Short mmCIF file of C-alpha atoms and ligand atoms in Angstrom, two decimals:
data_model
loop_
_atom_site.label_atom_id
_atom_site.label_comp_id
_atom_site.label_asym_id
_atom_site.label_seq_id
_atom_site.Cartn_x
_atom_site.Cartn_y
_atom_site.Cartn_z
CA UNK A 1 -11.05 -38.79 0.99
CA UNK A 2 -12.36 -39.04 -2.72
CA UNK A 3 -10.17 -41.51 -4.85
CA UNK A 4 -8.18 -39.64 -7.38
CA UNK A 5 -8.41 -41.13 -10.83
CA UNK A 6 -4.86 -41.89 -12.33
CA UNK A 7 -4.57 -39.22 -15.04
CA UNK A 8 -1.79 -37.34 -16.64
CA UNK A 9 -1.72 -33.59 -17.26
CA UNK A 10 -1.52 -34.24 -20.98
CA UNK A 11 -4.65 -36.53 -20.92
CA UNK A 12 -6.45 -34.25 -18.58
CA UNK A 13 -5.96 -31.30 -20.93
CA UNK A 14 -7.34 -33.16 -23.89
CA UNK A 15 -10.29 -34.63 -21.93
CA UNK A 16 -11.25 -30.98 -21.00
CA UNK A 17 -10.80 -29.81 -24.62
CA UNK A 18 -13.14 -32.54 -25.88
CA UNK A 19 -15.85 -31.26 -23.58
CA UNK A 20 -16.16 -28.20 -25.76
CA UNK A 21 -16.89 -28.90 -29.24
CA UNK A 22 -15.65 -25.37 -30.23
CA UNK A 23 -12.34 -25.85 -28.83
CA UNK A 24 -9.66 -25.86 -31.53
CA UNK A 25 -6.96 -27.55 -29.42
CA UNK A 26 -4.71 -24.53 -29.52
CA UNK A 27 -4.99 -23.88 -25.90
CA UNK A 28 -4.34 -27.48 -25.17
CA UNK A 29 -1.18 -27.40 -27.18
CA UNK A 30 -0.06 -24.29 -25.30
CA UNK A 31 -0.53 -25.88 -21.88
CA UNK A 32 1.18 -29.06 -23.07
CA UNK A 33 4.19 -26.87 -24.24
CA UNK A 34 4.13 -25.16 -20.91
CA UNK A 35 4.41 -28.46 -19.12
CA UNK A 36 7.43 -29.34 -21.24
CA UNK A 37 9.19 -26.14 -20.18
CA UNK A 38 8.10 -26.75 -16.59
CA UNK A 39 9.84 -30.21 -16.56
CA UNK A 40 13.08 -28.85 -17.83
CA UNK A 41 13.22 -25.85 -15.48
CA UNK A 42 12.35 -28.26 -12.70
CA UNK A 43 15.32 -30.31 -13.57
CA UNK A 44 17.62 -27.33 -13.50
CA UNK A 45 16.12 -25.81 -10.34
CA UNK A 46 16.55 -29.11 -8.52
CA UNK A 47 20.23 -29.55 -9.42
CA UNK A 48 21.02 -25.88 -8.86
CA UNK A 49 21.99 -26.60 -5.22
CA UNK A 50 24.61 -29.09 -6.71
CA UNK A 51 26.30 -26.53 -8.91
CA UNK A 52 29.08 -25.74 -6.42
CA UNK A 53 29.25 -29.27 -5.15
CA UNK A 54 29.73 -30.95 -8.56
CA UNK A 55 32.62 -28.73 -9.38
CA UNK A 56 30.61 -26.36 -11.78
CA UNK A 57 32.85 -23.30 -11.66
CA UNK A 58 31.87 -19.65 -12.45
CA UNK A 59 29.84 -19.31 -15.65
CA UNK A 60 30.85 -22.62 -17.35
CA UNK A 61 30.22 -26.18 -16.23
CA UNK A 62 32.49 -29.17 -16.75
CA UNK A 63 30.93 -29.65 -20.17
CA UNK A 64 31.98 -26.14 -21.06
CA UNK A 65 28.28 -25.17 -21.09
CA UNK A 66 27.18 -21.67 -19.80
CA UNK A 67 25.89 -21.96 -16.30
CA UNK A 68 23.19 -19.23 -16.37
CA UNK A 69 21.49 -17.58 -13.36
CA UNK A 70 18.42 -19.72 -12.82
CA UNK A 71 15.90 -17.06 -13.72
CA UNK A 72 17.73 -16.27 -16.94
CA UNK A 73 17.68 -19.92 -17.68
CA UNK A 74 13.95 -20.22 -17.04
CA UNK A 75 13.15 -17.20 -18.98
CA UNK A 76 15.15 -18.53 -22.06
CA UNK A 77 13.67 -22.15 -21.49
CA UNK A 78 9.95 -20.66 -21.75
CA UNK A 79 10.75 -18.64 -24.82
CA UNK A 80 12.36 -21.72 -26.48
CA UNK A 81 9.53 -23.97 -25.47
CA UNK A 82 6.70 -21.60 -26.53
CA UNK A 83 7.83 -19.54 -29.58
CA UNK A 84 7.47 -22.10 -32.28
CA UNK A 85 4.07 -23.84 -31.69
CA UNK A 86 2.28 -21.46 -33.87
CA UNK A 87 -0.27 -20.49 -31.26
CA UNK A 88 1.05 -17.20 -29.92
CA UNK A 89 1.24 -13.77 -31.53
CA UNK A 90 3.50 -12.33 -28.80
CA UNK A 91 4.94 -12.99 -25.38
CA UNK A 92 5.98 -10.93 -22.28
CA UNK A 93 8.28 -11.87 -19.41
CA UNK A 94 9.25 -10.33 -16.25
CA UNK A 95 12.86 -10.76 -17.38
CA UNK A 96 12.43 -8.57 -20.44
CA UNK A 97 11.59 -4.82 -20.48
CA UNK A 98 9.91 -5.18 -23.96
CA UNK A 99 7.34 -7.55 -25.46
CA UNK A 100 8.74 -10.60 -26.96
CA UNK A 101 8.07 -11.17 -30.78
CA UNK A 102 7.60 -14.49 -32.40
CA UNK A 103 10.58 -15.24 -34.68
CA UNK A 104 9.50 -14.55 -38.32
CA UNK A 105 10.42 -18.15 -39.33
CA UNK A 106 7.60 -19.30 -37.00
CA UNK A 107 3.80 -18.97 -37.62
CA UNK A 108 1.71 -16.64 -35.52
CA UNK A 109 -1.31 -17.67 -33.52
CA UNK A 110 -4.20 -16.01 -31.65
CA UNK A 111 -2.94 -16.24 -28.03
CA UNK A 112 -0.79 -14.11 -25.93
CA UNK A 113 1.50 -15.44 -23.10
CA UNK A 114 2.75 -13.43 -20.18
CA UNK A 115 4.91 -15.05 -17.47
CA UNK A 116 7.20 -14.69 -14.60
CA UNK A 117 9.96 -17.32 -15.32
CA UNK A 118 11.15 -17.78 -11.84
CA UNK A 119 9.43 -15.83 -9.07
CA UNK A 120 11.30 -15.87 -5.69
CA UNK A 121 14.45 -16.81 -7.39
CA UNK A 122 16.44 -14.86 -4.72
CA UNK A 123 15.44 -17.58 -2.36
CA UNK A 124 17.00 -20.49 -4.26
CA UNK A 125 20.23 -20.56 -2.50
CA UNK A 126 18.29 -21.25 0.79
CA UNK A 127 16.35 -24.04 -0.95
CA UNK A 128 13.14 -22.22 -0.54
CA UNK A 129 10.28 -23.16 -3.04
CA UNK A 130 10.03 -20.92 -5.91
CA UNK A 131 7.72 -20.94 -9.03
CA UNK A 132 6.95 -19.99 -12.60
CA UNK A 133 3.79 -18.16 -13.21
CA UNK A 134 1.85 -17.85 -16.60
CA UNK A 135 -1.03 -16.03 -17.93
CA UNK A 136 -2.74 -16.50 -21.39
CA UNK A 137 -5.02 -14.03 -23.34
CA UNK A 138 -6.53 -14.01 -26.80
CA UNK A 139 -5.07 -11.37 -29.04
CA UNK A 140 -7.15 -8.10 -29.26
CA UNK A 141 -4.91 -6.32 -31.97
CA UNK A 142 -6.42 -6.44 -35.56
CA UNK A 143 -4.99 -8.71 -38.27
CA UNK A 144 -2.76 -11.76 -37.93
CA UNK A 145 0.54 -10.23 -37.89
CA UNK A 146 3.05 -9.78 -34.83
CA UNK A 147 1.17 -9.19 -31.58
CA UNK A 148 1.43 -5.62 -29.84
CA UNK A 149 1.74 -4.27 -26.42
CA UNK A 150 -2.09 -3.83 -26.56
CA UNK A 151 -2.38 -7.50 -26.43
CA UNK A 152 -0.14 -7.77 -23.50
CA UNK A 153 -1.97 -5.13 -21.24
CA UNK A 154 -5.50 -6.48 -21.03
CA UNK A 155 -7.63 -6.64 -17.80
CA UNK A 156 -7.24 -9.84 -15.78
CA UNK A 157 -10.72 -10.78 -16.42
CA UNK A 158 -9.88 -11.38 -19.98
CA UNK A 159 -7.52 -14.21 -19.19
CA UNK A 160 -8.46 -17.60 -21.02
CA UNK A 161 -6.03 -19.69 -18.79
CA UNK A 162 -3.50 -19.09 -15.98
CA UNK A 163 -1.31 -21.20 -13.82
CA UNK A 164 1.83 -21.71 -11.79
CA UNK A 165 4.54 -24.44 -11.36
CA UNK A 166 5.86 -24.58 -7.82
CA UNK A 167 9.40 -26.11 -7.50
CA UNK A 168 9.44 -27.39 -3.87
CA UNK A 169 9.61 -30.77 -2.18
CA UNK A 170 7.90 -31.87 -5.40
CA UNK A 171 7.04 -30.02 -8.57
CA UNK A 172 3.42 -29.33 -8.98
CA UNK A 173 1.65 -27.73 -12.05
CA UNK A 174 -1.46 -25.88 -11.12
CA UNK A 175 -3.74 -24.33 -13.76
CA UNK A 176 -7.23 -23.05 -14.62
CA UNK A 177 -8.78 -22.55 -18.04
CA UNK A 178 -11.90 -20.94 -16.40
CA UNK A 179 -13.47 -24.40 -15.58
CA UNK A 180 -12.00 -24.99 -12.08
CA UNK A 181 -8.46 -25.44 -10.79
CA UNK A 182 -6.42 -28.66 -11.23
CA UNK A 183 -2.96 -29.62 -9.81
CA UNK A 184 -0.60 -32.21 -11.14
CA UNK A 185 2.38 -33.49 -9.38
CA UNK A 186 5.52 -34.31 -11.45
CA UNK A 187 6.82 -37.99 -11.18
CA UNK A 188 10.35 -37.43 -12.17
CA UNK A 189 10.94 -41.20 -12.61
CA UNK A 190 9.09 -41.17 -15.72
CA UNK A 191 8.67 -37.44 -16.40
CA UNK A 192 4.90 -37.09 -16.33
CA UNK A 193 2.66 -34.55 -14.30
CA UNK A 194 0.10 -36.87 -12.52
CA UNK A 195 -3.33 -35.63 -11.29
CA UNK A 196 -2.90 -34.95 -7.68
CA UNK A 197 -5.26 -32.08 -6.79
CA UNK A 198 -8.62 -32.39 -8.82
CA UNK A 199 -10.81 -29.38 -8.73
CA UNK A 200 -9.04 -27.40 -5.87
CA UNK A 201 -11.56 -25.27 -3.75
CA UNK A 202 -9.98 -22.89 -1.18
CA UNK A 203 -11.73 -22.64 2.35
CA UNK A 204 -14.15 -19.63 2.52
CA UNK A 205 -12.51 -18.69 5.83
CA UNK A 206 -9.10 -19.40 7.14
CA UNK A 207 -6.89 -19.12 10.23
CA UNK A 208 -3.67 -18.08 8.39
CA UNK A 209 -2.31 -14.72 7.22
CA UNK A 210 0.77 -13.92 5.18
CA UNK A 211 2.38 -10.68 5.13
CA UNK A 212 5.94 -9.11 5.66
CA UNK A 213 5.27 -7.56 9.15
CA UNK A 214 8.68 -5.85 8.88
CA UNK A 215 6.97 -3.13 6.78
CA UNK A 216 4.28 -2.58 9.54
CA UNK A 217 5.40 1.06 10.26
CA UNK A 218 4.55 2.03 6.58
CA UNK A 219 1.24 0.44 6.34
CA UNK A 220 -2.22 1.91 5.66
CA UNK A 221 -3.81 2.56 9.11
CA UNK A 222 -6.83 0.10 8.21
CA UNK A 223 -4.19 -2.70 7.49
CA UNK A 224 -2.55 -2.07 10.83
CA UNK A 225 -5.89 -2.41 12.64
CA UNK A 226 -6.62 -5.55 10.75
CA UNK A 227 -3.41 -7.36 11.52
CA UNK A 228 -3.90 -6.41 15.27
CA UNK A 229 -7.39 -7.69 15.00
CA UNK A 230 -6.22 -10.99 13.72
CA UNK A 231 -3.78 -11.32 16.63
CA UNK A 232 -6.51 -10.82 19.29
CA UNK A 233 -7.92 -13.83 21.09
CA UNK A 234 -11.51 -14.84 20.18
CA UNK A 235 -12.26 -18.46 19.79
CA UNK A 236 -15.61 -17.74 17.98
CA UNK A 237 -13.72 -16.20 15.01
CA UNK A 238 -10.71 -18.56 15.19
CA UNK A 239 -8.43 -15.75 16.54
CA UNK A 240 -5.40 -15.44 16.98
CA UNK A 241 -4.62 -16.48 13.38
CA UNK A 242 -1.34 -18.09 12.58
CA UNK A 243 1.30 -16.06 10.72
CA UNK A 244 2.92 -17.88 7.73
CA UNK A 245 5.18 -16.08 5.28
CA UNK A 246 7.77 -17.75 3.24
CA UNK A 247 8.67 -14.70 1.04
CA UNK A 248 7.97 -16.50 -2.19
CA UNK A 249 4.78 -15.50 -3.60
CA UNK A 250 4.02 -18.90 -5.26
CA UNK A 251 4.82 -20.93 -2.30
CA UNK A 252 2.73 -18.58 0.14
CA UNK A 253 -0.33 -18.54 -2.13
CA UNK A 254 -0.10 -22.24 -2.98
CA UNK A 255 -0.21 -23.12 0.81
CA UNK A 256 -3.07 -20.79 1.40
CA UNK A 257 -4.92 -22.00 -1.84
CA UNK A 258 -4.92 -25.56 -0.17
CA UNK A 259 -5.26 -24.78 3.52
CA UNK A 260 -7.15 -21.44 3.42
CA UNK A 261 -5.42 -18.00 4.27
CA UNK A 262 -5.00 -14.46 3.12
CA UNK A 263 -1.84 -13.46 1.50
CA UNK A 264 -1.02 -9.58 1.40
CA UNK A 265 1.45 -7.59 -0.33
CA UNK A 266 0.26 -4.10 0.31
CA UNK A 267 1.18 -0.57 -0.95
CA UNK A 268 2.90 1.33 1.73
CA UNK A 269 4.46 4.79 2.32
CA UNK A 270 7.71 3.73 0.62
CA UNK A 271 6.08 1.76 -2.23
CA UNK A 272 2.76 3.38 -3.28
CA UNK A 273 1.99 0.56 -5.63
CA UNK A 274 3.34 -2.27 -3.59
CA UNK A 275 5.91 -4.61 -5.08
CA UNK A 276 4.22 -7.53 -7.08
CA UNK A 277 3.56 -7.26 -10.70
CA UNK A 278 -0.05 -6.89 -12.03
CA UNK A 279 0.25 -8.68 -15.39
CA UNK A 280 2.18 -11.84 -14.74
CA UNK A 281 2.10 -12.41 -11.08
CA UNK A 282 -1.04 -10.92 -9.53
CA UNK A 283 -3.55 -11.40 -12.25
CA UNK A 284 -2.71 -15.11 -13.06
CA UNK A 285 -2.77 -15.86 -9.28
CA UNK A 286 -6.04 -14.00 -8.90
CA UNK A 287 -7.75 -15.95 -11.79
CA UNK A 288 -6.72 -19.18 -10.13
CA UNK A 289 -7.86 -18.26 -6.70
CA UNK A 290 -11.18 -16.89 -7.88
CA UNK A 291 -11.80 -20.04 -9.79
CA UNK A 292 -10.97 -21.96 -6.49
CA UNK A 293 -13.74 -19.92 -4.81
CA UNK A 294 -11.41 -17.32 -3.22
CA UNK A 295 -11.09 -13.57 -3.76
CA UNK A 296 -8.43 -11.16 -4.77
CA UNK A 297 -8.37 -7.38 -4.41
CA UNK A 298 -6.04 -4.43 -4.51
CA UNK A 299 -7.76 -3.36 -1.16
CA UNK A 300 -10.31 -1.33 -3.07
CA UNK A 301 -11.49 -3.14 -6.10
CA UNK A 302 -11.44 -6.71 -7.63
CA UNK A 303 -7.88 -7.16 -8.95
CA UNK A 304 -8.87 -8.80 -12.15
CA UNK A 305 -10.84 -5.58 -12.97
CA UNK A 306 -7.92 -3.29 -12.63
CA UNK A 307 -7.32 -1.60 -15.91
CA UNK A 308 -3.62 -2.05 -16.72
CA UNK A 309 -1.59 1.01 -18.07
CA UNK A 310 1.91 -0.65 -18.37
CA UNK A 311 3.36 -4.09 -18.77
CA UNK A 312 5.46 -4.21 -15.60
CA UNK A 313 3.20 -2.15 -13.25
CA UNK A 314 3.06 -3.10 -9.67
CA UNK A 315 -0.13 -3.44 -7.64
CA UNK A 316 -1.13 -4.02 -4.02
CA UNK A 317 -2.54 -7.51 -3.59
CA UNK A 318 -4.85 -9.17 -0.91
CA UNK A 319 -5.66 -12.65 -2.05
CA UNK A 320 -7.01 -15.89 -0.61
CA UNK A 321 -10.08 -17.08 1.35
CA UNK A 322 -13.19 -14.99 0.44
CA UNK A 323 -14.31 -13.97 3.90
CA UNK A 324 -10.84 -12.94 4.90
CA UNK A 325 -10.30 -10.71 1.84
CA UNK A 326 -13.76 -9.11 2.28
CA UNK A 327 -13.15 -8.41 5.98
CA UNK A 328 -9.64 -6.71 5.17
CA UNK A 329 -11.46 -4.57 2.52
CA UNK A 330 -13.89 -3.48 5.34
CA UNK A 331 -11.01 -2.36 7.55
CA UNK A 332 -9.27 -0.47 4.66
CA UNK A 333 -12.46 1.30 3.96
CA UNK A 334 -13.37 2.14 7.60
CA UNK A 335 -9.92 3.47 8.48
CA UNK A 336 -9.33 5.30 5.19
CA UNK A 337 -7.32 8.50 6.11
CA UNK A 338 -9.61 11.51 5.83
CA UNK A 339 -7.41 12.93 2.94
CA UNK A 340 -8.16 9.86 0.74
CA UNK A 341 -11.93 9.69 1.44
P1 LIG B 401 9.51 -9.24 0.71
C1 LIG B 401 10.17 -12.73 -4.08
O1 LIG B 401 11.22 -11.82 -4.20
C2 LIG B 401 8.81 -11.80 -4.36
O2 LIG B 401 8.96 -11.19 -5.50
C3 LIG B 401 7.75 -12.67 -4.18
O3 LIG B 401 7.78 -14.06 -4.60
C4 LIG B 401 7.31 -12.55 -2.54
O4 LIG B 401 6.08 -12.72 -2.28
C5 LIG B 401 7.84 -11.15 -2.45
O5 LIG B 401 8.84 -10.80 -3.36
C6 LIG B 401 8.55 -11.06 -1.07
O6 LIG B 401 8.79 -9.69 -0.83
O7 LIG B 401 9.62 -7.64 0.49
O8 LIG B 401 8.41 -9.65 1.70
O9 LIG B 401 10.75 -9.89 0.76
#
């Protein structure tokens, strides 16, 4: 096992920046500010379970402060950490129908930040791992005034950076800026993210599949055939695969990223576009997985090439080990219902 050099996220970000003379340092500052938000959200998520035990009652804690729903807290914390750095022209969040403008008192920058502040938060009471997901673009609208919706609905291939923070048995900050994928584990004793996963590469083929099989009845016929194929016995192709599904996208994809696996949230006859959001869930996770050598698709095309139409649009997603996603796409194509051919 290669010895991992002792390095902090902050130091890693600046070392990476210095490799590219054209870098202005703005992206480094953004990532640094995101890591600050991550530390505060991690603290809150990890004490959430204690809210009832410590006598925090209703909406106010013993200090008389508002006790907010965690996803609202995370949403507000991301804005508070990111709105004044001078590097963003606009933001957008899963928690806000509209785009989020930079307050007039703060200067405007050339980047765009999209985020899901706390994905999977419905799982928090069961102490299931949840996560923050972020996606960074350059502005495309003209001028240097406030950003627009046009800046917020760009194809995933235009991302300059993306990442997630998983709040689990430990808090891990995983990101890519297009030059590989790196993971940093928070040491809460001195509040630093320490390099723990240098240059993550996901296995080309796996033995894990992740999907909510409760929706089987409503699936595309090709997906039904694929899942049944995975469950057959054939040692030469490592079948049957193991089913692993946490029901928390960041946790499921993080595990599959490290171990190999295919995560699927398909469209079905009840939800024609699936459930997960393109702009601030599927695109950032797809950028990360592709940078780690994996593949991400909506079943028919590379997910990062999907042309967005709206900020909160949903998309089917099949993401993970390259060979597994390619095979899934073959099943979908082969068993396409006649009407859709
Ligand atoms: P289902 C969590 O609510 C979430 O948005 C994702 O994190 C997760 O992958 C998905 O929904 C789980 O959805 O329908 O399987 O419960």
